Amino acid sequence: MIYLDNAGTTKMFDECVEVHKEFSCVDFFNPSAVTIKSMEVSKKISETERFFLQKLGASEGNVIFTGCATESNNLAIKGSLRTGNWEYVFSSGEHPSVFNVAKALEMEGRKVHFVPLLKDGTVDLAALESVLNERTRLISIMHVSNETGAINDLKKISALKNRLCPKAVLHVDGVQAFMKIPFSLRGLSVDLYSFSAHKIHGPKGVAGLYVKNKTALKELFQGGGQQYGVRSGTENVSGIMQFRKAVEMIDVQKNLENVRALKQAFNDAVSLKGIKIVDFGGSPYIECLQFEGVKGETMLHALEQRGVIVGLGSACSSKKAGNRALENIGFSKEEIISSVRVSFNAYQTLEEVTLAAKIVCETYKNIVERVAK
Ligand code: PLP
C-alpha cells in the first residue's frame, strides 16, 4: 500500500508503542494523587508541557492537553465566548471543527464574520482588516489549510489584531503546521494555538491547546479541576508522553526537504492530459489533483483497488459532497467534484511516490477509456 492521505492521519512511530507500555503498565499512576509515584508522573507532565512550549517557540503560557484537536478548537472558541455585543471572526476555509462551531454561534444569534479566501487559498487580509473593530472578541484563522496546504501569514494577522482590536483573542488552528513547517510563536500575538498528535506520527486521542493567558479561557466541562481548571479529567498520561516522543523524533527542516523532493518526484511523474495538479504554493505536504471528466470519489476507490490511498479533503467532512475551501477560492462544481487530496509524509521514498503517480495516470487512463467505449 502507498499511503498518500497523511493530512487525514499518519502511521504512528513504532517507538511510541514502548512509551505507551511504560506509562500504561509501569508508571500508570494517576497524576492527581498525592503519592510519590503519582507526583513523579505529574512532574513528567509538567516537564512535557514546558517541552511543548519550547517547540512552539512560546516564551510564556501553558499547554492544555485534550483528546483531539477538535476538542482544542472547541475549547479555544467556546472558552473565549463572552456575553454582550461582541463579534467573532473566522476564515471561510476553516476545518469543520472550527467552521461548524462558528455556524452554531451564528445560529445562537451572535455576530459572526466569515472572511473569504484569495486565489492562493490564504485568507483575504484586506477583507479581514475591514471586519476587525473594538467589538471583536475572537479571531480564529488556521495556520495551514488541511485542504489546500495554503499558509496564512500569522505575522500580518497578529499586526492587524494589534492595530485594530488589541483586546481580541487570536486563535490559530495549527494542526497541519505543527512539526511540519518551521515557525515560532515568539513575537506573535497568538493567544491560543491548537495542535494534534495523530497528524505527526503520534497516537490518536491526544492533542494540545497552547494558551497564553489561561485565566481568560472558560472550561467546557466541570470536574476535578485538572490542568488549571481549564480541562478537568485525568490526563491521558501515556498519550501525552507518546505525543512528546513523536515530536522528539521529528526534524522539521529535514522532513520538509524530504517532502519537497517527494512532491516534485510525484508531480514530475503525473504528466497526463486531463490530470491537473493544483499546487497552492503553501505547505509541500498537501496538494490537490483534478481529473477532467472523472469524479474524485471514483478515482479514490479505483486507486484503493490498486493499493494507493488518497483523500477527498478533510476526513471529517469527506462523506459530504463538496470542499468549502476550493469552493471559496472559486473553483467550479465540476472541478471540485473531480478533486482528490494528495498528502505526503517525510518517511516515504521517491520510488514509492513515483510508482503511486504512475498508478494514478494508468487508473485515470483506464477509466476514461472505459467511459469512452
Ligand atoms: N484542524 C485541522 C486543520 C485538521 O486538519 C484536523 C484534522 O483533520 C483537525 C483540526 C481535527 O483534528 P483531530 O482529528 O485531532 O480532531
Coordinates of C-alpha atoms and ligand atoms in Angstrom, one line a residue:
M1 CA 0.0 0.0 0.0
I2 CA 1.2 3.5 -0.8
Y3 CA -0.5 5.9 1.7
L4 CA -1.0 9.4 0.4
D5 CA -3.6 10.7 2.9
N6 CA -1.2 11.9 5.6
A7 CA -3.2 15.1 6.2
G8 CA -6.0 12.8 7.3
T9 CA -3.9 10.8 9.7
T10 CA -0.4 9.3 9.9
K11 CA 1.1 5.9 10.8
M12 CA 2.3 6.1 14.4
F13 CA 6.0 5.7 15.1
D14 CA 6.8 2.3 16.5
E15 CA 8.8 4.0 19.2
C16 CA 5.5 5.4 20.7
V17 CA 4.4 1.8 21.5
E18 CA 7.2 1.4 24.0
V19 CA 6.2 4.7 25.6
H20 CA 2.6 3.6 25.8
K21 CA 3.6 0.5 27.6
E22 CA 5.8 2.4 30.1
F23 CA 3.1 4.9 31.0
S24 CA 0.2 2.4 31.0
C25 CA 1.7 -0.7 32.6
V26 CA 4.6 0.6 34.7
D27 CA 4.3 4.3 35.5
F28 CA 0.5 4.1 35.3
F29 CA -0.3 6.3 38.4
N30 CA -2.9 9.0 38.5
P31 CA -1.0 12.3 38.2
S32 CA -3.5 14.0 40.6
A33 CA -2.9 11.7 43.5
V34 CA -0.5 12.7 46.3
T35 CA 1.7 9.6 46.5
I36 CA 5.4 9.9 45.4
K37 CA 4.7 7.8 42.3
S38 CA 1.8 10.0 41.2
M39 CA 3.8 13.1 41.9
E40 CA 6.6 11.8 39.7
V41 CA 4.1 11.3 36.8
S42 CA 2.7 14.7 37.4
K43 CA 6.2 16.2 37.2
K44 CA 6.7 14.4 33.9
I45 CA 3.6 16.0 32.5
S46 CA 4.7 19.4 33.7
E47 CA 8.1 18.9 32.0
T48 CA 6.3 17.8 28.8
E49 CA 4.2 20.9 28.9
R50 CA 7.4 23.0 29.0
F51 CA 8.8 20.8 26.2
F52 CA 5.8 21.7 24.0
L53 CA 6.0 25.4 24.9
Q54 CA 9.6 25.4 23.7
K55 CA 8.7 23.5 20.5
L56 CA 6.1 26.2 19.8
G57 CA 8.6 29.0 20.5
A58 CA 6.3 30.4 23.2
S59 CA 8.1 32.4 25.9
E60 CA 5.0 32.4 28.2
G61 CA 1.8 30.5 28.7
N62 CA 0.6 26.9 29.2
V63 CA -0.4 23.8 27.2
I64 CA -3.7 22.2 27.9
F65 CA -3.7 18.5 26.7
T66 CA -7.0 17.5 25.2
G67 CA -8.5 14.4 23.4
C68 CA -8.2 15.7 19.9
A69 CA -7.7 19.0 18.0
T70 CA -11.5 19.1 17.5
E71 CA -11.7 19.5 21.3
S72 CA -8.8 22.0 21.4
N73 CA -10.6 24.1 18.8
N74 CA -14.0 23.9 20.6
L75 CA -12.3 24.8 23.9
A76 CA -10.5 27.8 22.3
I77 CA -13.6 29.2 20.7
K78 CA -16.3 28.4 23.3
G79 CA -13.9 29.1 26.1
S80 CA -13.5 32.6 24.7
L81 CA -17.2 33.5 24.3
R82 CA -18.4 36.4 26.3
T83 CA -21.9 37.8 26.8
G84 CA -22.6 41.2 25.3
N85 CA -22.2 43.0 22.0
W86 CA -19.1 41.0 20.8
E87 CA -18.2 40.0 17.3
Y88 CA -16.4 36.7 16.2
V89 CA -14.3 36.4 13.1
F90 CA -13.4 33.2 11.2
S91 CA -12.0 32.4 7.8
S92 CA -14.3 30.6 5.3
G93 CA -11.7 27.9 4.8
E94 CA -11.6 26.6 8.4
H95 CA -11.7 22.9 9.3
P96 CA -15.3 21.7 10.4
S97 CA -14.1 21.7 14.0
V98 CA -13.9 25.5 13.8
F99 CA -16.3 26.3 11.0
N100 CA -19.3 24.3 12.4
V101 CA -18.7 26.0 15.8
A102 CA -18.8 29.3 14.1
K103 CA -22.0 28.4 12.3
A104 CA -23.6 27.3 15.7
L105 CA -22.6 30.7 17.2
E106 CA -24.4 32.4 14.3
M107 CA -27.5 30.3 14.9
E108 CA -27.4 31.4 18.5
G109 CA -27.7 35.0 17.3
R110 CA -24.1 36.1 17.8
K111 CA -22.4 38.4 15.3
V112 CA -20.1 36.2 13.2
H113 CA -18.0 37.3 10.2
F114 CA -16.6 34.8 7.7
V115 CA -13.6 36.2 5.8
P116 CA -13.2 34.9 2.2
L117 CA -10.1 33.3 0.8
L118 CA -7.8 34.5 -2.0
K119 CA -7.0 32.5 -5.2
D120 CA -3.9 31.1 -3.4
G121 CA -6.0 29.7 -0.6
T122 CA -4.9 32.2 2.0
V123 CA -7.3 34.4 4.0
D124 CA -8.0 37.7 2.3
L125 CA -6.2 40.1 4.7
A126 CA -7.9 43.2 3.3
A127 CA -11.3 41.6 4.0
L128 CA -10.1 40.6 7.4
E129 CA -9.0 44.2 8.1
S130 CA -12.4 45.5 7.1
V131 CA -14.3 43.5 9.7
L132 CA -12.0 43.9 12.7
N133 CA -13.0 46.6 15.3
E134 CA -13.1 47.3 19.0
R135 CA -16.0 44.9 19.4
T136 CA -14.1 41.9 18.0
R137 CA -13.8 39.3 20.7
L138 CA -12.2 36.4 18.8
I139 CA -10.4 35.9 15.6
S140 CA -9.9 32.2 14.6
I141 CA -7.8 31.5 11.5
M142 CA -6.0 28.4 10.6
H143 CA -2.2 28.3 10.1
V144 CA -2.1 25.8 7.2
S145 CA -5.2 24.6 5.3
N146 CA -5.9 20.9 5.5
E147 CA -7.5 21.1 2.1
T148 CA -5.0 23.2 0.1
G149 CA -1.9 23.5 2.2
A150 CA -2.1 27.3 1.9
I151 CA -0.1 29.0 4.7
N152 CA -1.7 32.1 6.4
D153 CA 0.7 34.8 7.4
L154 CA 0.5 34.9 11.2
K155 CA 2.7 37.9 11.5
K156 CA 0.4 40.0 9.3
I157 CA -2.7 38.7 11.1
S158 CA -1.1 39.5 14.5
A159 CA -0.3 43.0 13.3
L160 CA -3.9 43.6 12.2
K161 CA -5.1 42.4 15.6
N162 CA -2.7 44.6 17.5
R163 CA -3.7 47.7 15.5
L164 CA -7.5 47.2 15.2
C165 CA -8.6 45.0 18.2
P166 CA -5.7 44.5 20.7
K167 CA -8.1 43.1 23.3
A168 CA -9.4 40.4 21.0
V169 CA -8.3 36.7 21.4
L170 CA -6.4 35.3 18.4
H171 CA -6.8 31.5 18.0
V172 CA -4.9 29.6 15.3
D173 CA -5.7 26.0 14.3
G174 CA -2.1 24.8 13.7
V175 CA -2.9 21.1 13.2
Q176 CA -1.4 21.0 9.7
A177 CA 1.6 23.2 10.6
F178 CA 2.9 22.0 13.9
M179 CA 6.1 19.9 13.4
K180 CA 5.6 20.2 9.6
I181 CA 6.6 23.7 8.7
P182 CA 9.1 25.8 10.7
F183 CA 7.6 28.6 12.8
S184 CA 7.7 30.2 16.3
L185 CA 5.0 31.9 18.2
R186 CA 7.6 34.3 19.7
G187 CA 6.8 37.9 18.9
L188 CA 3.3 37.0 17.6
S189 CA 0.0 38.0 19.2
V190 CA -1.3 34.4 19.1
D191 CA -3.3 33.7 22.3
L192 CA -4.4 30.1 21.5
Y193 CA -2.9 27.5 19.2
S194 CA -4.3 24.0 18.5
F195 CA -2.2 21.0 17.5
S196 CA -2.7 17.3 17.3
A197 CA -0.6 14.1 17.7
H198 CA -2.0 11.8 15.1
K199 CA -1.1 14.1 12.2
I200 CA 2.6 13.8 13.1
H201 CA 3.0 10.1 13.7
G202 CA 1.8 10.3 17.3
P203 CA -1.2 8.4 18.7
K204 CA -4.9 9.2 18.2
G205 CA -6.8 10.6 21.2
V206 CA -4.4 13.3 22.3
A207 CA -3.8 16.9 21.2
G208 CA -2.9 20.2 22.7
L209 CA -4.0 23.8 23.1
Y210 CA -1.4 26.5 23.7
V211 CA -2.9 29.1 26.0
K212 CA -1.2 32.4 26.5
N213 CA -3.4 33.5 29.4
K214 CA -5.3 30.6 30.9
T215 CA -7.4 32.8 33.2
A216 CA -9.2 34.2 30.1
L217 CA -10.3 30.8 29.0
K218 CA -13.6 29.2 30.4
E219 CA -13.7 25.5 30.8
L220 CA -16.0 23.3 28.6
F221 CA -16.9 21.0 31.5
Q222 CA -16.7 20.9 35.3
G223 CA -14.8 18.2 37.2
G224 CA -11.8 17.7 39.4
G225 CA -10.1 20.9 38.2
Q226 CA -7.1 19.3 36.5
Q227 CA -5.0 21.3 34.0
Y228 CA -5.5 24.6 35.8
G229 CA -9.3 24.0 35.9
V230 CA -9.5 24.5 32.2
R231 CA -9.7 20.8 31.3
S232 CA -10.9 18.6 34.1
G233 CA -10.4 14.8 33.8
T234 CA -7.5 12.5 34.4
E235 CA -4.8 13.3 31.9
N236 CA -4.1 10.8 29.1
V237 CA -0.6 10.3 30.5
S238 CA 0.5 7.7 28.0
G239 CA -0.9 9.7 25.1
I240 CA 0.8 12.9 26.2
M241 CA 4.2 11.1 26.6
Q242 CA 3.7 9.3 23.2
F243 CA 2.9 12.7 21.6
R244 CA 6.2 14.0 23.1
K245 CA 8.1 11.0 21.7
A246 CA 6.7 11.6 18.2
V247 CA 7.7 15.3 18.4
E248 CA 11.2 14.4 19.6
M249 CA 11.7 12.1 16.6
I250 CA 10.9 14.8 14.0
D251 CA 13.4 17.0 12.4
V252 CA 11.1 19.7 10.8
Q253 CA 13.6 21.1 8.4
K254 CA 14.9 17.7 7.2
N255 CA 11.4 16.4 6.8
L256 CA 10.4 19.5 4.9
E257 CA 13.2 19.0 2.4
N258 CA 12.3 15.3 2.0
V259 CA 8.7 16.1 1.4
R260 CA 9.6 18.8 -1.2
A261 CA 11.6 16.2 -3.1
L262 CA 8.8 13.6 -2.8
K263 CA 6.2 16.1 -4.1
Q264 CA 8.5 17.1 -7.0
A265 CA 9.0 13.4 -8.0
F266 CA 5.3 12.7 -7.7
N267 CA 4.4 15.8 -9.8
D268 CA 7.0 15.0 -12.4
A269 CA 5.6 11.5 -12.9
V270 CA 1.9 12.8 -13.1
S271 CA 2.1 14.0 -16.6
L272 CA -1.1 13.1 -18.5
K273 CA -3.6 15.1 -20.4
G274 CA -6.7 15.5 -18.2
I275 CA -4.9 15.4 -14.9
K276 CA -4.3 18.9 -13.3
I277 CA -2.0 19.4 -10.4
V278 CA -3.4 22.2 -8.2
D279 CA -0.5 23.5 -6.2
F280 CA -1.2 26.5 -4.0
G281 CA 2.5 27.0 -3.2
G282 CA 2.0 26.6 0.5
S283 CA 2.9 23.5 2.6
P284 CA 4.5 20.9 0.4
Y285 CA 2.8 18.2 2.5
I286 CA -0.6 18.8 0.7
E287 CA -1.7 19.2 -2.9
C288 CA -4.8 18.6 -5.0
L289 CA -5.3 16.7 -8.2
Q290 CA -8.2 17.3 -10.5
F291 CA -9.3 14.7 -13.1
E292 CA -11.2 16.0 -16.1
G293 CA -14.5 14.2 -16.6
V294 CA -13.9 11.8 -13.7
K295 CA -15.2 12.2 -10.1
G296 CA -12.6 12.4 -7.3
E297 CA -14.5 9.7 -5.4
T298 CA -14.4 7.3 -8.4
M299 CA -10.6 7.9 -8.6
L300 CA -10.2 7.4 -4.8
H301 CA -12.0 4.0 -4.9
A302 CA -10.2 2.8 -8.1
L303 CA -6.8 3.8 -6.7
E304 CA -7.5 2.0 -3.5
Q305 CA -8.1 -1.2 -5.6
R306 CA -4.6 -0.7 -6.9
G307 CA -3.1 -0.1 -3.4
V308 CA -2.9 3.7 -3.5
I309 CA -4.7 5.7 -0.8
V310 CA -5.6 9.3 -1.4
G311 CA -8.1 11.7 0.3
L312 CA -11.1 13.7 -0.6
G313 CA -10.3 16.7 1.6
S314 CA -11.0 16.9 5.3
A315 CA -11.5 13.4 6.6
C316 CA -14.2 14.7 8.9
S317 CA -16.3 16.2 6.1
S318 CA -15.3 13.8 3.3
K319 CA -18.5 12.0 3.4
K320 CA -20.3 15.2 2.5
A321 CA -20.1 16.4 -1.1
G322 CA -18.0 19.5 -1.9
N323 CA -15.0 21.2 -0.5
R324 CA -15.5 24.5 1.2
A325 CA -12.0 25.8 0.7
L326 CA -12.0 25.0 -3.0
E327 CA -15.5 26.5 -3.4
N328 CA -14.4 29.7 -1.7
I329 CA -11.3 30.0 -3.8
G330 CA -13.6 30.0 -6.9
F331 CA -13.3 26.5 -8.4
S332 CA -16.3 25.3 -10.3
K333 CA -18.5 22.5 -9.1
E334 CA -17.1 20.2 -11.7
E335 CA -13.5 21.0 -10.7
I336 CA -14.4 20.4 -7.0
I337 CA -16.1 17.1 -7.7
S338 CA -13.1 15.9 -9.8
S339 CA -10.6 16.7 -7.0
V340 CA -8.6 14.4 -4.7
R341 CA -6.2 15.5 -2.0
V342 CA -2.7 14.0 -2.0
S343 CA -0.7 14.4 1.2
F344 CA 2.8 13.1 1.8
N345 CA 4.8 12.1 4.9
A346 CA 8.5 12.6 5.2
Y347 CA 9.4 8.9 5.6
Q348 CA 8.2 7.9 2.2
T349 CA 10.6 7.1 -0.7
L350 CA 11.0 8.7 -4.1
E351 CA 10.4 5.2 -5.7
E352 CA 7.1 4.8 -3.7
V353 CA 5.6 8.2 -4.7
T354 CA 6.8 7.8 -8.4
L355 CA 5.1 4.4 -8.5
A356 CA 1.9 6.0 -7.0
A357 CA 2.0 8.7 -9.7
K358 CA 2.2 6.1 -12.4
I359 CA -0.7 4.2 -10.9
V360 CA -2.7 7.4 -10.8
C361 CA -2.1 8.0 -14.5
E362 CA -2.9 4.4 -15.5
T363 CA -6.0 4.4 -13.4
Y364 CA -7.3 7.6 -14.9
K365 CA -6.5 6.5 -18.4
N366 CA -8.3 3.2 -17.9
I367 CA -11.4 4.9 -16.5
V368 CA -11.5 7.5 -19.4
E369 CA -11.1 4.7 -22.0
R370 CA -13.8 2.6 -20.3
V371 CA -16.2 5.5 -20.3
A372 CA -15.5 6.3 -24.0
K373 CA -16.3 2.8 -25.1
Ligands
PLP1 N1 -7.9 21.1 12.2 C1 -7.3 20.8 11.1 C2 -6.7 21.8 10.2 C3 -7.3 19.4 10.7 O1 -6.7 19.0 9.6 C4 -7.9 18.4 11.6 C5 -7.9 17.0 11.2 O2 -8.3 16.7 10.1 C6 -8.5 18.9 12.8 C7 -8.5 20.2 13.0 C8 -9.1 17.9 13.7 O3 -8.1 17.2 14.4 P1 -8.5 15.9 15.3 O4 -8.6 14.8 14.4 O5 -7.3 15.8 16.2 O6 -9.7 16.3 16.0

